[in-house]
Coordinates of C-alpha atoms and ligand atoms in Angstrom, one line a residue:
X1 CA 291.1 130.0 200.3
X2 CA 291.3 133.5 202.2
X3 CA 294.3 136.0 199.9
X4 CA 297.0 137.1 202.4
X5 CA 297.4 140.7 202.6
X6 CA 300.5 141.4 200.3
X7 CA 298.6 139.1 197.3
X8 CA 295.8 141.1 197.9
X9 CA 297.8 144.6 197.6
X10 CA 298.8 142.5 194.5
X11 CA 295.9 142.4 193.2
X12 CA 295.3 145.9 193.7
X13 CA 298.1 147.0 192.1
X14 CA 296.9 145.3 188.8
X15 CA 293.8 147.0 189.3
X16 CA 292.9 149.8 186.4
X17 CA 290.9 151.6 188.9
X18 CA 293.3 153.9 190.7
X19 CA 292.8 153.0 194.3
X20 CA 294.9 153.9 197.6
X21 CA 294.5 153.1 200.7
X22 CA 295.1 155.2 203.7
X23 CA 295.7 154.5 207.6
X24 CA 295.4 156.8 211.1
X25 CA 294.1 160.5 211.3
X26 CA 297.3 161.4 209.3
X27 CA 296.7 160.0 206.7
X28 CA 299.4 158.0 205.9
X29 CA 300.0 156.0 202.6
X30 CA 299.5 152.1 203.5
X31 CA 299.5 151.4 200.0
X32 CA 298.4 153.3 195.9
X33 CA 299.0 151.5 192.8
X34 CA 300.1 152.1 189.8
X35 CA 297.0 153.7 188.0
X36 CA 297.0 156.0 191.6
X37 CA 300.9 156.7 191.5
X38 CA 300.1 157.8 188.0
X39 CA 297.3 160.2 188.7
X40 CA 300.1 161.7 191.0
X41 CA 303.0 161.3 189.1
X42 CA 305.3 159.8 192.2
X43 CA 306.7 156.8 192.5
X44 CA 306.4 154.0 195.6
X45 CA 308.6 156.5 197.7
X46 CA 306.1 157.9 199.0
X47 CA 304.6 154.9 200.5
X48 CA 304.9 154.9 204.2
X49 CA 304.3 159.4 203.6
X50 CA 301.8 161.2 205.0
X51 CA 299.1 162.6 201.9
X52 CA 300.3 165.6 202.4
X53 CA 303.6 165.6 202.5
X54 CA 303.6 163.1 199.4
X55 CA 301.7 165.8 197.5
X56 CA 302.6 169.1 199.4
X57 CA 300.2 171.2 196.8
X58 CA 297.2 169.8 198.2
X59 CA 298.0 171.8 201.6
X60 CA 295.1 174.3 200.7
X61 CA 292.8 171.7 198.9
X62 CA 290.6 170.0 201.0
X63 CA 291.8 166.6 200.4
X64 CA 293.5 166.3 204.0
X65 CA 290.1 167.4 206.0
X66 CA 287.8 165.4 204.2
X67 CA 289.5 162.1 204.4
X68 CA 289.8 162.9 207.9
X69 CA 286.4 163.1 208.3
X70 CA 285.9 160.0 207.0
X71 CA 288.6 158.5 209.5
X72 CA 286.9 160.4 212.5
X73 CA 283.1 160.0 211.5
X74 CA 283.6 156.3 209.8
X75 CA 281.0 158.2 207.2
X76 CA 282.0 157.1 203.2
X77 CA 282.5 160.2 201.0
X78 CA 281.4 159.8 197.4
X79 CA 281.5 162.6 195.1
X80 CA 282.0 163.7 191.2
X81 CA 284.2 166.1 189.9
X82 CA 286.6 167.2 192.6
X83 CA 289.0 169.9 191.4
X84 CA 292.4 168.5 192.0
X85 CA 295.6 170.9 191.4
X86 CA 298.4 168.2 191.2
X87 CA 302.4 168.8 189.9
X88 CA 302.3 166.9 186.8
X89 CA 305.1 166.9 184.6
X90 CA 306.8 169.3 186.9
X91 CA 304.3 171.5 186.4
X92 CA 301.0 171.9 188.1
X93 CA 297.9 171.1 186.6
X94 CA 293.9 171.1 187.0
X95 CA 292.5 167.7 186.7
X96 CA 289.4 166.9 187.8
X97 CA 288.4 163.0 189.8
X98 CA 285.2 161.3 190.7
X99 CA 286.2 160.0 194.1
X100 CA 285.3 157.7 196.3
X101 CA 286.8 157.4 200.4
X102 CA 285.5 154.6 202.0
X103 CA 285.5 153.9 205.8
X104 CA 287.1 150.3 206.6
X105 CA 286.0 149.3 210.3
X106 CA 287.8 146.3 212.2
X107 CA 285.4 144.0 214.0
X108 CA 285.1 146.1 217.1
X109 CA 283.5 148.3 214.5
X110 CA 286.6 151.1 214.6
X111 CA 287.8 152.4 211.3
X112 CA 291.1 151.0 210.6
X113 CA 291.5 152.5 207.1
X114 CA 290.3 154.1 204.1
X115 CA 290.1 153.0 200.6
X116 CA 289.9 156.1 198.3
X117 CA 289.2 155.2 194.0
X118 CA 289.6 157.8 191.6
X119 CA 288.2 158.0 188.6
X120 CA 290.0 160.7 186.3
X121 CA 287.4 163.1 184.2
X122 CA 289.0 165.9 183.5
X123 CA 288.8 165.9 179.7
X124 CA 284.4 165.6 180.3
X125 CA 285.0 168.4 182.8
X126 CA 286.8 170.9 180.6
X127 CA 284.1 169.9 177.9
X128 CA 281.5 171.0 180.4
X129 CA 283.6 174.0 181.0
X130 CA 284.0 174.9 177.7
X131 CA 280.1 174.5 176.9
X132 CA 279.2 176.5 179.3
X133 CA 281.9 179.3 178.8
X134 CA 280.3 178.9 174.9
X135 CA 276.7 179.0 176.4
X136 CA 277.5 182.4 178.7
X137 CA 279.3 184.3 175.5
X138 CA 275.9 183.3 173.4
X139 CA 273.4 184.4 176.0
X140 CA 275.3 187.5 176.5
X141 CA 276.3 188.1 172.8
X142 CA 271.8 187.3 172.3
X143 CA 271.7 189.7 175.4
X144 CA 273.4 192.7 173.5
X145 CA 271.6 191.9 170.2
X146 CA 267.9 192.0 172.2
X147 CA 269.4 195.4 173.5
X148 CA 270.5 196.6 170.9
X149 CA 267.2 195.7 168.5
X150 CA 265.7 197.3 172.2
X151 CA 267.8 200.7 171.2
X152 CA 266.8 200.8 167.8
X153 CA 263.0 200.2 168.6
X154 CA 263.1 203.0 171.2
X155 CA 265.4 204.9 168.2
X156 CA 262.2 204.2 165.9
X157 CA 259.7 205.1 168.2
X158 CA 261.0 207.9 169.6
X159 CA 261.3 209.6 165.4
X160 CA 258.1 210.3 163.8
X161 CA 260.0 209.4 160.6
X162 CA 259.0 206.3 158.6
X163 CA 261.9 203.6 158.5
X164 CA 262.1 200.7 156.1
X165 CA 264.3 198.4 154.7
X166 CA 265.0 197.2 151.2
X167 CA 266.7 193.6 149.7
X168 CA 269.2 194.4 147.7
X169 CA 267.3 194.1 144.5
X170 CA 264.6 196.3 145.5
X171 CA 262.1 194.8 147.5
X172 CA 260.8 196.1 150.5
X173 CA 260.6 193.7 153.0
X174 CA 259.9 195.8 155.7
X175 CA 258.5 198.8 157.2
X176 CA 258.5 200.5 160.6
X177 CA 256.0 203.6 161.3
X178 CA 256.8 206.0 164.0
X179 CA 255.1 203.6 166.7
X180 CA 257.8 200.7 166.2
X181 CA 255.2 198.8 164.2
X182 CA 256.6 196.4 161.7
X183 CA 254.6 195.6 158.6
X184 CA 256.3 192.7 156.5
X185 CA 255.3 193.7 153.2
X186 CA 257.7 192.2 150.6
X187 CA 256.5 194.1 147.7
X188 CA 258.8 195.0 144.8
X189 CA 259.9 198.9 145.1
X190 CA 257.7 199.8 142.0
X191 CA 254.4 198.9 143.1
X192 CA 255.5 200.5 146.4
X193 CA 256.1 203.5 144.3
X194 CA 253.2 203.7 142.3
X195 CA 250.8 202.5 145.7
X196 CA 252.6 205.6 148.1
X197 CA 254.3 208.3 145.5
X198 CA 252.4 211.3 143.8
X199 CA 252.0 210.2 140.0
X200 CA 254.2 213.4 138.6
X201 CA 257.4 212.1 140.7
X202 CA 256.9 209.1 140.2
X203 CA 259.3 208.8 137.3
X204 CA 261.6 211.0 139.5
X205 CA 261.6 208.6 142.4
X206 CA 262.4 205.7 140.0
X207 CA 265.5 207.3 138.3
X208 CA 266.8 208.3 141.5
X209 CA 266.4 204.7 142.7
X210 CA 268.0 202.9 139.8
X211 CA 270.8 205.6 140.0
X212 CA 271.5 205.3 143.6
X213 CA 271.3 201.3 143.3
X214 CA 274.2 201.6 140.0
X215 CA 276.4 203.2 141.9
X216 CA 276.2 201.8 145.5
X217 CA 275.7 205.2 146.5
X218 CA 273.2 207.1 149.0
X219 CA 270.0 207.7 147.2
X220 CA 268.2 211.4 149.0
X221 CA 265.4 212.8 147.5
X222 CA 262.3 215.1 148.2
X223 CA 259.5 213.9 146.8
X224 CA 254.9 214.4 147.0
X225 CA 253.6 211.3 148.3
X226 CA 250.1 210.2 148.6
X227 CA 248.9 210.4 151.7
X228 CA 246.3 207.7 153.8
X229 CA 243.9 210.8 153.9
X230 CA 243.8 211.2 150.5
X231 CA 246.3 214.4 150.8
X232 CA 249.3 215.7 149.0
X233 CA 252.4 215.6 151.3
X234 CA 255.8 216.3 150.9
X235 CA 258.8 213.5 151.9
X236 CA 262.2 213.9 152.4
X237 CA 263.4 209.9 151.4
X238 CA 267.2 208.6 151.9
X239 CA 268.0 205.2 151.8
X240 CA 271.3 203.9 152.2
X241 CA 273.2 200.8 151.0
X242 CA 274.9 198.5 153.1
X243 CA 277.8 196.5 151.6
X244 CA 279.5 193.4 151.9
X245 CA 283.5 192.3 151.7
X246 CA 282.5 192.2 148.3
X247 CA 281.3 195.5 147.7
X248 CA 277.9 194.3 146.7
X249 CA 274.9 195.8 148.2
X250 CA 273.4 193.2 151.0
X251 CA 270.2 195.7 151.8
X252 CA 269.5 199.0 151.9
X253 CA 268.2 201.1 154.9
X254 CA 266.3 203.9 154.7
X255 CA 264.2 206.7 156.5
X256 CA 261.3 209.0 155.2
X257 CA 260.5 212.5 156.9
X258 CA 258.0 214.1 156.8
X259 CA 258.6 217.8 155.3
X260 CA 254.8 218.8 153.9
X261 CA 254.9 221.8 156.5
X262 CA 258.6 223.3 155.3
X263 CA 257.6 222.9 151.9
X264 CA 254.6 224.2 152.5
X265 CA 256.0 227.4 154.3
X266 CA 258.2 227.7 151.8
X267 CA 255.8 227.7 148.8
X268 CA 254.2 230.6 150.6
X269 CA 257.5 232.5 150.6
X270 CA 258.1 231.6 147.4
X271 CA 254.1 233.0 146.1
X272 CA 255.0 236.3 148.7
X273 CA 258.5 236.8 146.9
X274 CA 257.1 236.2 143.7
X275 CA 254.3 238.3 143.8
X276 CA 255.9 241.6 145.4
X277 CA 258.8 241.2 142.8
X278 CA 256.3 241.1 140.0
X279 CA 254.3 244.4 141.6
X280 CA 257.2 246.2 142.4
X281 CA 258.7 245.7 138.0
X282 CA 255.8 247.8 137.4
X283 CA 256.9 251.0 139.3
X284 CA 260.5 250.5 138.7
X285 CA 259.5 250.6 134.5
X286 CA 258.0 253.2 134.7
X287 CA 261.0 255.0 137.0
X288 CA 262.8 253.9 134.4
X289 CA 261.6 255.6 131.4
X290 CA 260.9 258.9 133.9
X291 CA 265.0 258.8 134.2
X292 CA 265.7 258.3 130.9
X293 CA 263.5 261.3 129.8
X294 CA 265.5 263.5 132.5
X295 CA 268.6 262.1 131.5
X296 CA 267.6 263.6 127.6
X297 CA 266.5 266.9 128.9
X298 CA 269.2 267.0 131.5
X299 CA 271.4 266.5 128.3
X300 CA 269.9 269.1 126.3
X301 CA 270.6 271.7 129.3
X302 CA 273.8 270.6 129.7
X303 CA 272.9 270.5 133.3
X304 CA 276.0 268.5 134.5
X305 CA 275.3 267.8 138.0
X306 CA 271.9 266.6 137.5
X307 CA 272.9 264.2 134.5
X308 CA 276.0 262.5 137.3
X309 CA 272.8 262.0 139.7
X310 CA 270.6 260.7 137.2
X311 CA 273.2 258.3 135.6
X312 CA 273.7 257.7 139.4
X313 CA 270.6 256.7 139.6
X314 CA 270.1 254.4 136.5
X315 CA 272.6 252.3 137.9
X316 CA 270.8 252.0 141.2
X317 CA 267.9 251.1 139.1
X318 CA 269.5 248.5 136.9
X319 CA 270.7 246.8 139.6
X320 CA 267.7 246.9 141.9
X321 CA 265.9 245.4 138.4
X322 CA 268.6 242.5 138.7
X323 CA 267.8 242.1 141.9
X324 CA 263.9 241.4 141.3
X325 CA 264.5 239.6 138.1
X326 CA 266.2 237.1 140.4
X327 CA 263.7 236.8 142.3
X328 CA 261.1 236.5 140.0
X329 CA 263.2 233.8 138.3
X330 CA 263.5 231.6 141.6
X331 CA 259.9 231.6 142.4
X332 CA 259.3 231.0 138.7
X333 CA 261.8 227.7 139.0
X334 CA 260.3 227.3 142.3
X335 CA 256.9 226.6 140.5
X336 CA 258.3 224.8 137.9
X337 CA 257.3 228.1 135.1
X338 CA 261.0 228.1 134.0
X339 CA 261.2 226.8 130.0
X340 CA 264.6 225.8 128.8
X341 CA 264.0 227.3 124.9
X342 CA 266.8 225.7 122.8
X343 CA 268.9 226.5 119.8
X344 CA 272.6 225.7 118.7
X345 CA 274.8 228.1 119.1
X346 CA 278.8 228.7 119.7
X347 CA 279.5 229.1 123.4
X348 CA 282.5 231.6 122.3
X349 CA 279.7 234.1 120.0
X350 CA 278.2 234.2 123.8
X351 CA 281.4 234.8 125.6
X352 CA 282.2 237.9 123.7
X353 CA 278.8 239.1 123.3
X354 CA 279.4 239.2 127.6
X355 CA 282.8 241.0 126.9
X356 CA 281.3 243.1 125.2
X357 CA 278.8 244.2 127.8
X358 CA 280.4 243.8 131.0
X359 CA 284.1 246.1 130.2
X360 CA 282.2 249.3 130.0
X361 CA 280.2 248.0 132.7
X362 CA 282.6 246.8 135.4
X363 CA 286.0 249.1 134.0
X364 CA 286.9 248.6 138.1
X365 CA 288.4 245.5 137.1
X366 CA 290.7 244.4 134.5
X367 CA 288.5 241.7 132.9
X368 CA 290.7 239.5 130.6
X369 CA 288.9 237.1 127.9
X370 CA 291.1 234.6 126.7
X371 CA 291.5 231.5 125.4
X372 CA 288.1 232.0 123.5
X373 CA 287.3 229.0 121.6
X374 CA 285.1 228.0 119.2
X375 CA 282.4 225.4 120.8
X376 CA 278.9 224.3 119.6
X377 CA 276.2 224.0 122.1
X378 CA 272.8 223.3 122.3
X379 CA 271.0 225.3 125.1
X380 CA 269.1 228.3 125.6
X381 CA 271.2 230.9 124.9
X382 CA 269.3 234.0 127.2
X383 CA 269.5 231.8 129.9
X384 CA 273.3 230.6 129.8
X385 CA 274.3 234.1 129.2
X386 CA 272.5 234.8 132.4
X387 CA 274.6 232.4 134.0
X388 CA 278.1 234.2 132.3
X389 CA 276.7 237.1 133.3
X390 CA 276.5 236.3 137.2
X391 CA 279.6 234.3 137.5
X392 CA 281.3 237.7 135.8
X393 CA 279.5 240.1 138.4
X394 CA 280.3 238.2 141.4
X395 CA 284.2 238.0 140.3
X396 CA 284.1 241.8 140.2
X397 CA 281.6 241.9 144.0
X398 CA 284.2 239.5 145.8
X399 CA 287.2 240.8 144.7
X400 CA 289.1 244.1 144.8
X401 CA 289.3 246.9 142.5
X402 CA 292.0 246.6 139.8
X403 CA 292.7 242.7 140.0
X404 CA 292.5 240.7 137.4
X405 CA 289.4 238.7 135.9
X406 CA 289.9 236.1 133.5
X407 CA 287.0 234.9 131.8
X408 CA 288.0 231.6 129.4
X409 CA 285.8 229.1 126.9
X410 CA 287.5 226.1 126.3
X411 CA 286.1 222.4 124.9
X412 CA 287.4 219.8 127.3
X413 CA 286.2 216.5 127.3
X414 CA 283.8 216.9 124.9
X415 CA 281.8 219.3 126.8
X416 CA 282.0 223.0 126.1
X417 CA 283.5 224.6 129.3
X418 CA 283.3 228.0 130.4
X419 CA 285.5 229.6 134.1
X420 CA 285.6 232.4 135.6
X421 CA 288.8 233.1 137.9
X422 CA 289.2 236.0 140.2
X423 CA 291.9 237.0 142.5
X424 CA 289.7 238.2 145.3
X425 CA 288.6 237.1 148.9
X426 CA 288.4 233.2 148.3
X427 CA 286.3 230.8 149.8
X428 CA 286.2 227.8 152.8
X429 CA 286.7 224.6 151.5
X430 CA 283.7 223.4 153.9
X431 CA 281.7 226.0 152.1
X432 CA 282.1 225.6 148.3
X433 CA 279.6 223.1 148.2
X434 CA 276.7 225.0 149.7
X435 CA 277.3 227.9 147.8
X436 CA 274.7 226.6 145.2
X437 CA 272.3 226.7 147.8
X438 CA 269.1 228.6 147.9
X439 CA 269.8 231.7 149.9
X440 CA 273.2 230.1 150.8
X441 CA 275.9 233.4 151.6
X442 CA 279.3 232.6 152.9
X443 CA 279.9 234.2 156.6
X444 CA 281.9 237.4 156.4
X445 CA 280.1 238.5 153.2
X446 CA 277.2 239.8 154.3
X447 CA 278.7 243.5 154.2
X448 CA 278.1 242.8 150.2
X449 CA 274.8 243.7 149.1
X450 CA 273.3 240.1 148.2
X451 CA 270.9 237.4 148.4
X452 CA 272.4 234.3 148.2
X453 CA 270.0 233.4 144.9
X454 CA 272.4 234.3 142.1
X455 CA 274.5 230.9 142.0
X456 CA 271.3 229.2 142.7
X457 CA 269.9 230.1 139.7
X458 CA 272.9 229.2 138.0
X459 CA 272.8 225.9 139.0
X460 CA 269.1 225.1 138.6
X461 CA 269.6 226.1 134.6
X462 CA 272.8 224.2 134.2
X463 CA 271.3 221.3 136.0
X464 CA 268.2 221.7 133.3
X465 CA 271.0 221.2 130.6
X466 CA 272.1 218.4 132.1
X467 CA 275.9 220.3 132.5
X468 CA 277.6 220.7 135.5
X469 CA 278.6 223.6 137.9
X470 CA 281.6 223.4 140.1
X471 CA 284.1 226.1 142.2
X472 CA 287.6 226.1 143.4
X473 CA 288.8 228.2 145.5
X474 CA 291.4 229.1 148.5
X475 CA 290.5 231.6 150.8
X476 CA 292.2 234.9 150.3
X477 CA 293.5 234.0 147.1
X478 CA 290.7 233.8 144.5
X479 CA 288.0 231.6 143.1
X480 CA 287.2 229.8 140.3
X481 CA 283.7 229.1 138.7
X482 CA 283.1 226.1 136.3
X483 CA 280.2 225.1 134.1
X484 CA 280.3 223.3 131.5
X485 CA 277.4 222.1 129.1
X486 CA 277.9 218.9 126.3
X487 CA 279.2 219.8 123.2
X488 CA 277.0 219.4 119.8
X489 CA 278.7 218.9 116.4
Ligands
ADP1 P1 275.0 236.8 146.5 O1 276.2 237.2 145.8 O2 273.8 237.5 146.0 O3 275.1 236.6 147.9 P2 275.2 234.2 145.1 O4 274.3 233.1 145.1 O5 275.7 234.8 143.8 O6 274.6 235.3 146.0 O7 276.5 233.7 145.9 C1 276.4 233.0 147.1 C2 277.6 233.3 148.0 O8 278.7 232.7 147.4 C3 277.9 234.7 148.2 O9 277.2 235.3 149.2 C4 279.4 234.7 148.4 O10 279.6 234.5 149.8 C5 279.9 233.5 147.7 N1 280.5 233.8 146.4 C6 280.0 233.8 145.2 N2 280.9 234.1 144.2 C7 282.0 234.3 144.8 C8 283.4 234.7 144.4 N3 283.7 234.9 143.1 N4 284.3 234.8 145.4 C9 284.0 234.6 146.7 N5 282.8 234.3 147.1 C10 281.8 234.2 146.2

């Protein structure tokens, strides 16, 4: 039994597969069931249309041309995937079809029609799609990690500074040397400091360490190390923690420099500065007592003129023996040769022992000492009243003649506290904090005869009594000095 042609469009209709059938070089629609009409969204309308004025958005697809080609050449076309941008839903919409047009020929061997199937896989497609968009970000996002691991080997390489890395409980895990070497070492951070640091800052290394790792906080420190030639060096160490949404330290990353040559340059200075000061006390005692005899016989001749010079002159002298004292007392610190000698004492016996001194001394300035409290401290008295001392005589340098000085000890805290505020030329904000450097002077104040070492001194000797030093200050309108040392019942 032989199916007439409308049971077999029938048939075809029924037919999952969506199938269509074309007829002449325009294409037209002979026939497209349901599964086709659906992939289209039309209805049988269009039955009798040409393709492409059925579906006027395929006009620059290349439907029309290659089914043509098939009609023309008689040659099937079979492919996967074809992009096909169709007005779905009133809207139109990528899909993508496996496809297949094949030639039907008559018996005289002419092609009478085509049969085209589509297969829809457009949700495999946009899979694809989306695996490979996926696959493109990772390559590139592994791209810009490899460069950026690139940048920091060059980064290493290129600094002659060792960099490491520590877990956040202290390990090191690993270590990169100047030539972008890594060693894995994993070792915990005290056998590390006991294999690599000098055994007298060892101790220091450690506290630093453990303080730094409390606080979540950068730990910086200079430090000897041991070096792989059997040599003391000198290493600058910082280390810095990196934290998580938590605030809890992940790792740490750090960098050692080498600074054996600075510190070696400036021991020297130090040993040249400490030995010229200690040759040049000798002359300036005996200068000394030479002026104090004139000043007697100068007194006894009521010679008037000469006994203004000479007074003159002891002043000169007192302050040029400051001067070296200072000097001999930073490269004393500087070698470690400065002892802390204890006692209790009140703060305030101190404070007025300093009035006491320093209002015949500086009468340019109204110095004011009040409140004046009673506060017990245990600390070596010489040296804070060195530190009074030199707070009080830089109120009177930086400030101008007549203002006001007040000088004040107060307990606060539980810490004995002593200031000392003057109404003179102020300081930068940027600069308070470097003022307790080492031959730190502000700009604008070297027209003041000074050194830069008097506030250094200061510190180092506070910072031996475990207290604390501190400014505040606006420029042009004065400064305060702080320190303030624990009190002792
Ligand atoms: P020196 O006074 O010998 O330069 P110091 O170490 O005592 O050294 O002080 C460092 C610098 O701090 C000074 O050069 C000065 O610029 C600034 N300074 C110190 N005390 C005061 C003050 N009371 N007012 C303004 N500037 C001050």
């Amino acid at each position: 039994m032989s199916l007439t042609n409308e049971q077999l469009l029938a048939v075809l209709d029924q037919s999952k597969t969506a199938t269509a059938i074309y007829t002449t070089e325009d294409i037209v629609i002979e026939s497209a069931n349901k599964a086709m009409l659906a992939f289209w969204d039309r209805d049988n309308s269009i039955i009798g249309l040409s393709l492409d004025v059925a579906l006027p958005e395929i006009k620059n697809q290349p439907f029309m041309d290659m089914l043509r080609k098939v009609f023309t050449t008689g040659i099937d076309d079979i492919g996967e995937a074809i992009r096909a941008d169709l007005v779905v839903d009133g809207r139109l919409q990528t899909f993508y079809f496996d496809y297949e047009y094949r030639a039907i020929r008559n018996p005289a061997g002419e092609v009478y029609c085509i049969i085209h199937t589509a297969v829809d896989v457009t949700e495999r497609e946009l899979a694809k799609i989306e695996l490979t968009r996926v696959r493109a970000m990772e390559n590139a996002q592994k791209k810009a990690l490899m460069e950026s691991e690139d940048r920091f080997r060059a980064l290493v390489t290129s600094t002659s500074d060792m960099i490491y890395s520590m877990s956040a409980d202290l390990y090191i895990m690993y270590q990169l040397d100047g030539r972008g070497f890594l060693s894995d070492t994993t070792e915990p951070i005290d056998d590390w400091i006991s294999k690599y640091i000098h055994p007298d800052d060892q101790e220091k290394v450690k506290t630093a360490a453990q303080k730094a790792f409390r606080n979540k906080e950068m730990f910086e420190l200079e430090h000897r190390v041991l070096q792989a030639d059997g040599k003391i060096g000198w290493t600058q160490s910082r280390a810095v923690p990196i934290l998580n949404d938590q605030g809890e330290i992940m790792e740490w990353f750090g960098a050692a420099s080498d600074v054996t040559n600075r510190k070696m340059e400036e021991e020297r200075k130090s040993d040249f500065i400490g030995m010229v000061s200690h040759e040049l006390k000798t002359p300036l005692t005996s200068l000394s007592a030479y002026l104090q005899m004139l000043q007697g016989k100068s007194k006894m001749d009521k010679d008037t003129f000469t006994l203004g010079a000479l007074d003159q002159s002891v002043k000169q002298v007192r302050r040029m023996t400051t001067m070296i004292n200072g000097f001999l007392n930073v490269s004393r610190l500087e070698s470690s040769k400065i002892n802390i000698d204890r006692s209790r004492f009140d703060m305030a016996g101190l404070v007025e022992e300093s009035e006491a001194e320093a209002i015949p001394m500086f009468s340019s300035h109204q110095l004011v000492f009040a409140p004046v409290e009673e506060t017990y401290v245990n600390a070596d008295r010489d040296k804070i009243s060195q530190v009074i001392n030199n707070l009080i005589s830089n109120a009177v340098k930086y400030s101008k003649q007549g203002s006001m000085i007040n000088i004040a000890c107060i307990t606060v805290n539980g810490s004995a506290q002593v200031s000392v505020r003057d109404k003179g030329i102020g300081i930068k904000q940027e600069e308070i904090s470097r003022l307790f450097e080492r031959y730190y002077r502000v700009e604008g104040s070297q027209h003041i005869a000074g050194f830069g070492i008097g506030l250094y001194l200061c510190c180092e000797i506070i910072k031996r009594h475990e207290g604390k030093i501190w400014a505040e200050s606006e420029l042009g309108c004065g400064s305060t000095f702080y320190f303030s040392l624990p009190v002792v019942a």
